[in-house]
PDB file of C-alpha atoms in Angstrom:
ATOM      1  CA  MET A   1      16.197 -29.729  38.544  1.00  0.00           C
ATOM      2  CA  ASN A   2      14.232 -32.334  36.639  1.00  0.00           C
ATOM      3  CA  ILE A   3      11.278 -31.631  34.372  1.00  0.00           C
ATOM      4  CA  GLU A   4       8.632 -32.920  36.779  1.00  0.00           C
ATOM      5  CA  ASP A   5      10.023 -30.666  39.523  1.00  0.00           C
ATOM      6  CA  ILE A   6       9.810 -27.651  37.187  1.00  0.00           C
ATOM      7  CA  LEU A   7       6.151 -28.411  36.486  1.00  0.00           C
ATOM      8  CA  ARG A   8       5.299 -28.984  40.155  1.00  0.00           C
ATOM      9  CA  GLN A   9       7.175 -25.858  41.248  1.00  0.00           C
ATOM     10  CA  ASN A  10       5.039 -23.861  38.792  1.00  0.00           C
ATOM     11  CA  LYS A  11       1.839 -25.586  39.963  1.00  0.00           C
ATOM     12  CA  ILE A  12       1.282 -27.338  36.644  1.00  0.00           C
ATOM     13  CA  LYS A  13      -0.125 -30.857  36.764  1.00  0.00           C
ATOM     14  CA  VAL A  14       2.480 -33.379  35.650  1.00  0.00           C
ATOM     15  CA  THR A  15       1.307 -35.314  32.593  1.00  0.00           C
ATOM     16  CA  LYS A  16       3.170 -37.359  30.025  1.00  0.00           C
ATOM     17  CA  ALA A  17       2.408 -34.780  27.310  1.00  0.00           C
ATOM     18  CA  ARG A  18       3.534 -31.773  29.358  1.00  0.00           C
ATOM     19  CA  THR A  19       6.680 -33.558  30.443  1.00  0.00           C
ATOM     20  CA  ARG A  20       7.509 -34.465  26.829  1.00  0.00           C
ATOM     21  CA  ILE A  21       6.797 -30.942  25.536  1.00  0.00           C
ATOM     22  CA  LEU A  22       9.006 -29.337  28.175  1.00  0.00           C
ATOM     23  CA  TYR A  23      11.716 -31.928  27.474  1.00  0.00           C
ATOM     24  CA  ILE A  24      11.670 -30.989  23.778  1.00  0.00           C
ATOM     25  CA  ILE A  25      11.902 -27.272  24.566  1.00  0.00           C
ATOM     26  CA  LEU A  26      14.720 -27.798  27.074  1.00  0.00           C
ATOM     27  CA  ASN A  27      16.713 -29.808  24.554  1.00  0.00           C
ATOM     28  CA  SER A  28      16.124 -27.517  21.588  1.00  0.00           C
ATOM     29  CA  GLU A  29      19.103 -25.444  20.525  1.00  0.00           C
ATOM     30  CA  ASN A  30      16.875 -22.715  19.062  1.00  0.00           C
ATOM     31  CA  SER A  31      13.340 -21.543  19.636  1.00  0.00           C
ATOM     32  CA  ILE A  32      10.818 -24.041  18.336  1.00  0.00           C
ATOM     33  CA  SER A  33       7.298 -23.844  16.935  1.00  0.00           C
ATOM     34  CA  ALA A  34       4.267 -25.729  18.206  1.00  0.00           C
ATOM     35  CA  GLU A  35       4.205 -27.666  14.943  1.00  0.00           C
ATOM     36  CA  GLN A  36       7.842 -28.705  15.375  1.00  0.00           C
ATOM     37  CA  ILE A  37       7.100 -29.872  18.920  1.00  0.00           C
ATOM     38  CA  TYR A  38       4.046 -31.784  17.674  1.00  0.00           C
ATOM     39  CA  ASN A  39       6.054 -33.456  14.878  1.00  0.00           C
ATOM     40  CA  ASN A  40       8.803 -34.357  17.329  1.00  0.00           C
ATOM     41  CA  CYS A  41       6.207 -36.022  19.589  1.00  0.00           C
ATOM     42  CA  ILE A  42       4.616 -37.925  16.695  1.00  0.00           C
ATOM     43  CA  ASN A  43       8.011 -39.058  15.389  1.00  0.00           C
ATOM     44  CA  SER A  44       8.921 -40.408  18.829  1.00  0.00           C
ATOM     45  CA  GLY A  45       5.658 -42.357  19.081  1.00  0.00           C
ATOM     46  CA  GLU A  46       3.837 -40.001  21.471  1.00  0.00           C
ATOM     47  CA  ASP A  47       0.057 -39.969  21.077  1.00  0.00           C
ATOM     48  CA  ILE A  48      -0.618 -36.240  21.361  1.00  0.00           C
ATOM     49  CA  ASN A  49      -2.893 -33.686  19.695  1.00  0.00           C
ATOM     50  CA  LEU A  50      -1.656 -30.417  18.242  1.00  0.00           C
ATOM     51  CA  SER A  51      -4.261 -28.642  20.392  1.00  0.00           C
ATOM     52  CA  THR A  52      -2.642 -30.177  23.491  1.00  0.00           C
ATOM     53  CA  VAL A  53       0.702 -28.750  22.406  1.00  0.00           C
ATOM     54  CA  TYR A  54      -0.824 -25.270  22.007  1.00  0.00           C
ATOM     55  CA  ARG A  55      -2.648 -25.405  25.364  1.00  0.00           C
ATOM     56  CA  THR A  56       0.503 -26.596  27.100  1.00  0.00           C
ATOM     57  CA  LEU A  57       2.592 -23.831  25.541  1.00  0.00           C
ATOM     58  CA  GLU A  58       0.004 -21.267  26.673  1.00  0.00           C
ATOM     59  CA  ALA A  59       0.197 -22.639  30.224  1.00  0.00           C
ATOM     60  CA  PHE A  60       4.002 -22.549  30.133  1.00  0.00           C
ATOM     61  CA  GLU A  61       3.921 -18.962  28.905  1.00  0.00           C
ATOM     62  CA  GLU A  62       1.448 -17.908  31.629  1.00  0.00           C
ATOM     63  CA  LYS A  63       3.708 -19.481  34.264  1.00  0.00           C
ATOM     64  CA  HIS A  64       6.774 -17.729  32.762  1.00  0.00           C
ATOM     65  CA  ILE A  65       8.502 -20.980  31.858  1.00  0.00           C
ATOM     66  CA  VAL A  66       8.817 -20.123  28.165  1.00  0.00           C
ATOM     67  CA  ASP A  67       9.077 -17.012  26.033  1.00  0.00           C
ATOM     68  CA  LYS A  68       6.792 -16.725  22.995  1.00  0.00           C
ATOM     69  CA  PHE A  69       8.159 -14.955  19.934  1.00  0.00           C
ATOM     70  CA  ASP A  70       5.889 -13.503  17.258  1.00  0.00           C
ATOM     71  CA  LEU A  71       7.546 -14.073  13.894  1.00  0.00           C
ATOM     72  CA  GLY A  72       4.727 -12.409  11.976  1.00  0.00           C
ATOM     73  CA  GLU A  73       2.099 -13.890   9.686  1.00  0.00           C
ATOM     74  CA  GLY A  74       0.581 -15.812  12.616  1.00  0.00           C
ATOM     75  CA  ARG A  75       3.790 -17.760  13.280  1.00  0.00           C
ATOM     76  CA  TYR A  76       5.241 -18.154  16.780  1.00  0.00           C
ATOM     77  CA  THR A  77       8.186 -19.938  18.328  1.00  0.00           C
ATOM     78  CA  TYR A  78       8.938 -20.772  21.934  1.00  0.00           C
ATOM     79  CA  CYS A  79      12.045 -21.191  24.031  1.00  0.00           C
ATOM     80  CA  LEU A  80      12.892 -21.650  27.659  1.00  0.00           C
ATOM     81  CA  LYS A  81      12.693 -18.336  29.501  1.00  0.00           C
ATOM     82  CA  LYS A  82      16.149 -16.995  30.224  1.00  0.00           C
ATOM     83  CA  ASN A  83      17.190 -14.578  32.881  1.00  0.00           C
ATOM     84  CA  SER A  84      16.281 -11.284  31.340  1.00  0.00           C
ATOM     85  CA  HIS A  85      18.328  -8.205  31.763  1.00  0.00           C
ATOM     86  CA  MET A  86      17.090  -4.676  32.007  1.00  0.00           C
ATOM     87  CA  HIS A  87      17.859  -1.462  30.165  1.00  0.00           C
ATOM     88  CA  ILE A  88      17.914   2.073  31.506  1.00  0.00           C
ATOM     89  CA  LEU A  89      15.499   4.675  30.174  1.00  0.00           C
ATOM     90  CA  ARG A  90      16.906   8.141  30.893  1.00  0.00           C
ATOM     91  CA  CYS A  91      15.027  11.440  30.796  1.00  0.00           C
ATOM     92  CA  SER A  92      16.840  13.900  28.535  1.00  0.00           C
ATOM     93  CA  LEU A  93      15.838  16.844  30.756  1.00  0.00           C
ATOM     94  CA  CYS A  94      16.169  15.791  34.406  1.00  0.00           C
ATOM     95  CA  ASN A  95      18.327  12.643  33.916  1.00  0.00           C
ATOM     96  CA  ARG A  96      15.838  10.544  35.896  1.00  0.00           C
ATOM     97  CA  GLU A  97      16.409   6.851  35.155  1.00  0.00           C
ATOM     98  CA  ILE A  98      14.064   3.883  35.230  1.00  0.00           C
ATOM     99  CA  GLU A  99      14.699   0.259  34.361  1.00  0.00           C
ATOM    100  CA  VAL A 100      12.714  -1.366  31.566  1.00  0.00           C
ATOM    101  CA  PRO A 101      12.768  -5.001  30.416  1.00  0.00           C
ATOM    102  CA  CYS A 102      14.940  -5.708  27.398  1.00  0.00           C
ATOM    103  CA  PRO A 103      12.851  -5.578  24.222  1.00  0.00           C
ATOM    104  CA  MET A 104      15.580  -7.202  22.148  1.00  0.00           C
ATOM    105  CA  HIS A 105      14.633 -10.853  22.677  1.00  0.00           C
ATOM    106  CA  GLN A 106      11.870 -10.519  20.091  1.00  0.00           C
ATOM    107  CA  VAL A 107      14.260  -8.812  17.652  1.00  0.00           C
ATOM    108  CA  GLU A 108      16.892 -11.516  18.192  1.00  0.00           C
ATOM    109  CA  GLU A 109      14.372 -14.239  17.330  1.00  0.00           C
ATOM    110  CA  LEU A 110      13.184 -12.381  14.232  1.00  0.00           C
ATOM    111  CA  VAL A 111      16.768 -11.885  13.035  1.00  0.00           C
ATOM    112  CA  LYS A 112      17.612 -15.543  13.657  1.00  0.00           C
ATOM    113  CA  ASN A 113      14.467 -16.797  11.957  1.00  0.00           C
ATOM    114  CA  LYS A 114      14.687 -14.547   8.892  1.00  0.00           C
ATOM    115  CA  THR A 115      18.468 -14.605   8.338  1.00  0.00           C
ATOM    116  CA  GLY A 116      19.882 -17.492  10.366  1.00  0.00           C
ATOM    117  CA  PHE A 117      22.111 -14.904  12.066  1.00  0.00           C
ATOM    118  CA  THR A 118      22.589 -15.362  15.820  1.00  0.00           C
ATOM    119  CA  LEU A 119      23.159 -12.141  17.725  1.00  0.00           C
ATOM    120  CA  THR A 120      25.853 -12.396  20.371  1.00  0.00           C
ATOM    121  CA  GLU A 121      25.431  -8.958  21.909  1.00  0.00           C
ATOM    122  CA  HIS A 122      23.492  -5.754  21.542  1.00  0.00           C
ATOM    123  CA  HIS A 123      23.653  -2.178  22.738  1.00  0.00           C
ATOM    124  CA  LEU A 124      20.474  -0.245  23.251  1.00  0.00           C
ATOM    125  CA  ILE A 125      20.254   3.391  24.289  1.00  0.00           C
ATOM    126  CA  LEU A 126      16.833   4.666  25.298  1.00  0.00           C
ATOM    127  CA  LYS A 127      16.216   8.369  25.831  1.00  0.00           C
ATOM    128  CA  GLY A 128      13.035  10.316  26.257  1.00  0.00           C
ATOM    129  CA  ILE A 129      11.267  12.829  28.448  1.00  0.00           C
ATOM    130  CA  CYS A 130       9.688  11.634  31.674  1.00  0.00           C
ATOM    131  CA  GLU A 131       6.064  12.371  32.550  1.00  0.00           C
ATOM    132  CA  GLU A 132       7.044  14.950  35.186  1.00  0.00           C
ATOM    133  CA  CYS A 133       9.245  16.960  32.781  1.00  0.00           C
ATOM    134  CA  LYS A 134       6.605  16.702  30.038  1.00  0.00           C
ATOM    135  CA  ASN A 135       4.008  18.172  32.436  1.00  0.00           C
ATOM    136  CA  LYS A 136       6.357  21.015  33.443  1.00  0.00           C
ATOM    137  CA  LYS A 137       6.789  22.016  29.776  1.00  0.00           C
ATOM    138  CA  SER A 138       2.993  22.163  29.206  1.00  0.00           C
TER     139      SER A 138
END
């Protein structure tokens, strides 16, 4: 699927700036900051404002095209949204299970950004007590 089709499919108006920003994200090996996207645009001769980059990234995030990672200290990076997997949360008392979205994407980005280390897999075990069992104990 080409970039313009992705924008249209997500009901985002196709503009030169949005097309270029999505192109940069799609072709980035790692997550990328708004400033890096802006610099890439400037270096390739694109006439674009940093505020346009931020607004576009917000729109992409709202439409679930990109993931936004909080690196702390007001710094964020963005990458193309991947198929996310789920984890099982199991009640320790009744063994009831529910699926929850994987919270590790944020951790993976923090690890990569702070250490340069790329995680290749993770194992996460979540246990707790469900609302029903908690109410029975009260």
